[in-house]
Amino acid sequence: MADERSLETEHHFDWNQYERGTKGSSSLTFQVHPITDLTLPVLQITGEKEGPSLLVFASIHGDEYEGIDTILRLYNQLSPQDVIGRLVMLPTANPLAYRRGTRISPDDDVNLARAFPGDPEGSITQQLAYVLHHQFIVHADFLLDLHSGGTHYAVATLVGYYHDEHSELGQRSRAAAVAFGMDLLWAHSAIAAGRSISSAQSLDIPWLYTEAYGGRRIRQQDSDSFYTGSLRLMNHLKMLAAPDEWELGEAPASIQTIYGDGNFDASVVSEAEGFFIPRVKLMSEVSLGELIGTIYALNGESLQKVRAYADGFLVMMVGTPIVKRGEPIYLLAALHD
């Protein structure tokens, strides 16, 4: 019960605890009585020169591994001499879900990506969100949150950003998204509440997040896209001391922008339990009423024809064919602002 819990931190994460020109790992431990102790591993590289502070999260959802891969690659490849400013990375921002390999924190059935900015008197995931907001996000100059489809979703590989061409924050977000180097951008003029990026936005901190195919496996092309994109973002933020020494790749020949709020909770859900066979491919452009796929019983009976509720871009589709009633099947993004 919430009234039996209190948040105690063993120490506060001090962004200035490391001297310039150093690299190291540390941890932040906090206790939620009487349930558990949580430890957040923190990897940090401080350059020899002053510059921006870039914060990178991975594993907000515990079954998404591409971001962990990216952070470990960055930490092992970059030295303090390579960095201008400070790079702070949390490879498992949600240790609760990471331990179980689940999207939702199993201790309280709360989605960390809907819990920000957190509550020091709330459930364990709400308290975790409070720590991430107050000890990390508030001190960053830029937030990069690395996501993917995880266990159940197949998601288009993309980078999401705040879309407002009339504000400085929106302009900075768009420029950073283009610099990241992916050929698909998801523009959000409104942000679903409770996300890490909503917390950053409330503080006027620019942000990006990524998505990728998922499936509890890391496709090489997604690993490379995330890693190179992170380096390209650092270069955009003028955080690479010698950018010519890194293989940053070429900018995509063309960029497609899709629109919407990026809220996977708004996905179309199954009306039946059965075996789903898709009719169209992920990243297809579909029309109102077009057949997305069919849910079948094992006797061959068609239980549900899943159709597009609007014209749009198929940005997510269920990645596992066995579906239960009420589970997400697909999500459309708009093709126009």
JSON list of C-alpha atoms in Angstrom, two decimals, residues 54-165:
[
{"chain": "A", "resi": 54, "resn": "LEU", "atom": "CA", "xyz": [23.19, 14.61, -22.97]},
{"chain": "A", "resi": 55, "resn": "LEU", "atom": "CA", "xyz": [21.06, 12.11, -21.05]},
{"chain": "A", "resi": 56, "resn": "VAL", "atom": "CA", "xyz": [20.29, 8.73, -22.65]},
{"chain": "A", "resi": 57, "resn": "PHE", "atom": "CA", "xyz": [17.72, 6.26, -21.31]},
{"chain": "A", "resi": 58, "resn": "ALA", "atom": "CA", "xyz": [17.26, 2.65, -22.36]},
{"chain": "A", "resi": 59, "resn": "SER", "atom": "CA", "xyz": [14.92, -0.09, -21.13]},
{"chain": "A", "resi": 60, "resn": "ILE", "atom": "CA", "xyz": [12.13, 2.14, -19.86]},
{"chain": "A", "resi": 61, "resn": "HIS", "atom": "CA", "xyz": [10.28, -0.99, -20.99]},
{"chain": "A", "resi": 62, "resn": "GLY", "atom": "CA", "xyz": [12.17, -4.05, -19.80]},
{"chain": "A", "resi": 63, "resn": "ASP", "atom": "CA", "xyz": [11.74, -6.12, -22.97]},
{"chain": "A", "resi": 64, "resn": "GLU", "atom": "CA", "xyz": [13.35, -3.54, -25.29]},
{"chain": "A", "resi": 65, "resn": "TYR", "atom": "CA", "xyz": [17.04, -4.29, -25.82]},
{"chain": "A", "resi": 66, "resn": "GLU", "atom": "CA", "xyz": [18.25, -2.13, -28.73]},
{"chain": "A", "resi": 67, "resn": "GLY", "atom": "CA", "xyz": [18.83, 0.85, -26.43]},
{"chain": "A", "resi": 68, "resn": "ILE", "atom": "CA", "xyz": [20.92, -1.19, -23.99]},
{"chain": "A", "resi": 69, "resn": "ASP", "atom": "CA", "xyz": [23.03, -2.37, -26.91]},
{"chain": "A", "resi": 70, "resn": "THR", "atom": "CA", "xyz": [23.50, 1.24, -28.04]},
{"chain": "A", "resi": 71, "resn": "ILE", "atom": "CA", "xyz": [24.53, 2.53, -24.62]},
{"chain": "A", "resi": 72, "resn": "LEU", "atom": "CA", "xyz": [27.04, -0.26, -24.05]},
{"chain": "A", "resi": 73, "resn": "ARG", "atom": "CA", "xyz": [28.54, 0.34, -27.50]},
{"chain": "A", "resi": 74, "resn": "LEU", "atom": "CA", "xyz": [28.81, 4.08, -26.87]},
{"chain": "A", "resi": 75, "resn": "TYR", "atom": "CA", "xyz": [30.38, 3.59, -23.46]},
{"chain": "A", "resi": 76, "resn": "ASN", "atom": "CA", "xyz": [32.99, 1.18, -24.79]},
{"chain": "A", "resi": 77, "resn": "GLN", "atom": "CA", "xyz": [33.84, 3.17, -27.91]},
{"chain": "A", "resi": 78, "resn": "LEU", "atom": "CA", "xyz": [33.95, 6.72, -26.55]},
{"chain": "A", "resi": 79, "resn": "SER", "atom": "CA", "xyz": [36.72, 8.11, -24.37]},
{"chain": "A", "resi": 80, "resn": "PRO", "atom": "CA", "xyz": [36.72, 11.40, -22.43]},
{"chain": "A", "resi": 81, "resn": "GLN", "atom": "CA", "xyz": [38.99, 12.80, -25.15]},
{"chain": "A", "resi": 82, "resn": "ASP", "atom": "CA", "xyz": [36.25, 12.16, -27.70]},
{"chain": "A", "resi": 83, "resn": "VAL", "atom": "CA", "xyz": [33.55, 14.03, -25.78]},
{"chain": "A", "resi": 84, "resn": "ILE", "atom": "CA", "xyz": [32.81, 17.70, -25.28]},
{"chain": "A", "resi": 85, "resn": "GLY", "atom": "CA", "xyz": [30.48, 18.19, -22.33]},
{"chain": "A", "resi": 86, "resn": "ARG", "atom": "CA", "xyz": [28.95, 15.27, -20.46]},
{"chain": "A", "resi": 87, "resn": "LEU", "atom": "CA", "xyz": [27.27, 12.05, -21.56]},
{"chain": "A", "resi": 88, "resn": "VAL", "atom": "CA", "xyz": [25.13, 10.31, -18.90]},
{"chain": "A", "resi": 89, "resn": "MET", "atom": "CA", "xyz": [23.53, 6.98, -19.81]},
{"chain": "A", "resi": 90, "resn": "LEU", "atom": "CA", "xyz": [21.17, 4.62, -17.96]},
{"chain": "A", "resi": 91, "resn": "PRO", "atom": "CA", "xyz": [21.22, 1.22, -19.70]},
{"chain": "A", "resi": 92, "resn": "THR", "atom": "CA", "xyz": [18.35, -0.12, -17.56]},
{"chain": "A", "resi": 93, "resn": "ALA", "atom": "CA", "xyz": [16.16, 2.82, -16.55]},
{"chain": "A", "resi": 94, "resn": "ASN", "atom": "CA", "xyz": [13.52, 0.34, -15.36]},
{"chain": "A", "resi": 95, "resn": "PRO", "atom": "CA", "xyz": [15.29, -2.47, -13.48]},
{"chain": "A", "resi": 96, "resn": "LEU", "atom": "CA", "xyz": [11.92, -3.78, -12.27]},
{"chain": "A", "resi": 97, "resn": "ALA", "atom": "CA", "xyz": [10.74, -4.63, -15.78]},
{"chain": "A", "resi": 98, "resn": "TYR", "atom": "CA", "xyz": [14.22, -5.52, -17.06]},
{"chain": "A", "resi": 99, "resn": "ARG", "atom": "CA", "xyz": [14.60, -8.33, -14.52]},
{"chain": "A", "resi": 100, "resn": "ARG", "atom": "CA", "xyz": [11.44, -10.01, -15.83]},
{"chain": "A", "resi": 101, "resn": "GLY", "atom": "CA", "xyz": [11.79, -9.02, -19.48]},
{"chain": "A", "resi": 102, "resn": "THR", "atom": "CA", "xyz": [8.39, -7.32, -19.44]},
{"chain": "A", "resi": 103, "resn": "ARG", "atom": "CA", "xyz": [6.97, -4.08, -20.81]},
{"chain": "A", "resi": 104, "resn": "ILE", "atom": "CA", "xyz": [5.12, -3.24, -17.58]},
{"chain": "A", "resi": 105, "resn": "SER", "atom": "CA", "xyz": [6.70, -3.21, -14.11]},
{"chain": "A", "resi": 106, "resn": "PRO", "atom": "CA", "xyz": [5.58, -6.53, -12.58]},
{"chain": "A", "resi": 107, "resn": "ASP", "atom": "CA", "xyz": [5.67, -5.22, -8.99]},
{"chain": "A", "resi": 108, "resn": "ASP", "atom": "CA", "xyz": [2.73, -2.85, -9.43]},
{"chain": "A", "resi": 109, "resn": "ASP", "atom": "CA", "xyz": [1.52, -3.35, -13.03]},
{"chain": "A", "resi": 110, "resn": "VAL", "atom": "CA", "xyz": [2.43, 0.24, -13.91]},
{"chain": "A", "resi": 111, "resn": "ASN", "atom": "CA", "xyz": [3.88, 1.33, -17.26]},
{"chain": "A", "resi": 112, "resn": "LEU", "atom": "CA", "xyz": [6.89, 3.51, -16.44]},
{"chain": "A", "resi": 113, "resn": "ALA", "atom": "CA", "xyz": [6.33, 5.36, -19.72]},
{"chain": "A", "resi": 114, "resn": "ARG", "atom": "CA", "xyz": [3.02, 6.62, -18.27]},
{"chain": "A", "resi": 115, "resn": "ALA", "atom": "CA", "xyz": [4.28, 7.40, -14.75]},
{"chain": "A", "resi": 116, "resn": "PHE", "atom": "CA", "xyz": [6.43, 10.55, -15.17]},
{"chain": "A", "resi": 117, "resn": "PRO", "atom": "CA", "xyz": [7.18, 12.88, -13.43]},
{"chain": "A", "resi": 118, "resn": "GLY", "atom": "CA", "xyz": [6.46, 10.38, -10.70]},
{"chain": "A", "resi": 119, "resn": "ASP", "atom": "CA", "xyz": [5.27, 10.50, -7.11]},
{"chain": "A", "resi": 120, "resn": "PRO", "atom": "CA", "xyz": [7.54, 10.04, -4.06]},
{"chain": "A", "resi": 121, "resn": "GLU", "atom": "CA", "xyz": [4.60, 8.60, -2.12]},
{"chain": "A", "resi": 122, "resn": "GLY", "atom": "CA", "xyz": [3.19, 6.45, -4.94]},
{"chain": "A", "resi": 123, "resn": "SER", "atom": "CA", "xyz": [3.75, 2.90, -6.11]},
{"chain": "A", "resi": 124, "resn": "ILE", "atom": "CA", "xyz": [7.26, 1.62, -6.72]},
{"chain": "A", "resi": 125, "resn": "THR", "atom": "CA", "xyz": [7.22, 2.52, -10.44]},
{"chain": "A", "resi": 126, "resn": "GLN", "atom": "CA", "xyz": [5.87, 6.00, -9.67]},
{"chain": "A", "resi": 127, "resn": "GLN", "atom": "CA", "xyz": [8.72, 6.47, -7.22]},
{"chain": "A", "resi": 128, "resn": "LEU", "atom": "CA", "xyz": [11.19, 5.26, -9.84]},
{"chain": "A", "resi": 129, "resn": "ALA", "atom": "CA", "xyz": [9.79, 7.85, -12.27]},
{"chain": "A", "resi": 130, "resn": "TYR", "atom": "CA", "xyz": [10.20, 10.51, -9.57]},
{"chain": "A", "resi": 131, "resn": "VAL", "atom": "CA", "xyz": [13.89, 9.64, -9.18]},
{"chain": "A", "resi": 132, "resn": "LEU", "atom": "CA", "xyz": [14.48, 9.60, -12.95]},
{"chain": "A", "resi": 133, "resn": "HIS", "atom": "CA", "xyz": [12.79, 12.98, -13.35]},
{"chain": "A", "resi": 134, "resn": "HIS", "atom": "CA", "xyz": [14.28, 14.80, -10.36]},
{"chain": "A", "resi": 135, "resn": "GLN", "atom": "CA", "xyz": [17.80, 13.38, -10.35]},
{"chain": "A", "resi": 136, "resn": "PHE", "atom": "CA", "xyz": [18.41, 13.00, -14.07]},
{"chain": "A", "resi": 137, "resn": "ILE", "atom": "CA", "xyz": [16.05, 14.71, -16.51]},
{"chain": "A", "resi": 138, "resn": "VAL", "atom": "CA", "xyz": [16.03, 18.08, -14.71]},
{"chain": "A", "resi": 139, "resn": "HIS", "atom": "CA", "xyz": [19.83, 18.34, -15.11]},
{"chain": "A", "resi": 140, "resn": "ALA", "atom": "CA", "xyz": [20.01, 17.45, -18.81]},
{"chain": "A", "resi": 141, "resn": "ASP", "atom": "CA", "xyz": [20.35, 19.77, -21.77]},
{"chain": "A", "resi": 142, "resn": "PHE", "atom": "CA", "xyz": [18.96, 17.09, -24.11]},
{"chain": "A", "resi": 143, "resn": "LEU", "atom": "CA", "xyz": [17.16, 13.76, -23.58]},
{"chain": "A", "resi": 144, "resn": "LEU", "atom": "CA", "xyz": [17.40, 10.74, -25.87]},
{"chain": "A", "resi": 145, "resn": "ASP", "atom": "CA", "xyz": [15.05, 7.89, -24.90]},
{"chain": "A", "resi": 146, "resn": "LEU", "atom": "CA", "xyz": [15.70, 4.64, -26.79]},
{"chain": "A", "resi": 147, "resn": "HIS", "atom": "CA", "xyz": [12.68, 2.38, -27.39]},
{"chain": "A", "resi": 148, "resn": "SER", "atom": "CA", "xyz": [11.63, -0.47, -29.68]},
{"chain": "A", "resi": 149, "resn": "GLY", "atom": "CA", "xyz": [8.77, -2.88, -30.21]},
{"chain": "A", "resi": 150, "resn": "GLY", "atom": "CA", "xyz": [9.73, -5.23, -27.39]},
{"chain": "A", "resi": 151, "resn": "THR", "atom": "CA", "xyz": [8.07, -8.61, -27.06]},
{"chain": "A", "resi": 152, "resn": "HIS", "atom": "CA", "xyz": [4.69, -8.13, -28.68]},
{"chain": "A", "resi": 153, "resn": "TYR", "atom": "CA", "xyz": [4.92, -5.21, -31.11]},
{"chain": "A", "resi": 154, "resn": "ALA", "atom": "CA", "xyz": [6.58, -4.86, -34.48]},
{"chain": "A", "resi": 155, "resn": "VAL", "atom": "CA", "xyz": [7.34, -1.16, -34.91]},
{"chain": "A", "resi": 156, "resn": "ALA", "atom": "CA", "xyz": [8.75, 0.87, -37.78]},
{"chain": "A", "resi": 157, "resn": "THR", "atom": "CA", "xyz": [12.32, 1.99, -37.16]},
{"chain": "A", "resi": 158, "resn": "LEU", "atom": "CA", "xyz": [12.07, 5.74, -36.63]},
{"chain": "A", "resi": 159, "resn": "VAL", "atom": "CA", "xyz": [12.91, 8.74, -34.51]},
{"chain": "A", "resi": 160, "resn": "GLY", "atom": "CA", "xyz": [10.17, 10.76, -32.81]},
{"chain": "A", "resi": 161, "resn": "TYR", "atom": "CA", "xyz": [10.33, 14.46, -32.02]},
{"chain": "A", "resi": 162, "resn": "TYR", "atom": "CA", "xyz": [8.26, 17.44, -30.87]},
{"chain": "A", "resi": 163, "resn": "HIS", "atom": "CA", "xyz": [6.56, 19.08, -33.83]},
{"chain": "A", "resi": 164, "resn": "ASP", "atom": "CA", "xyz": [6.03, 22.83, -33.56]},
{"chain": "A", "resi": 165, "resn": "GLU", "atom": "CA", "xyz": [7.72, 24.80, -36.30]}
]
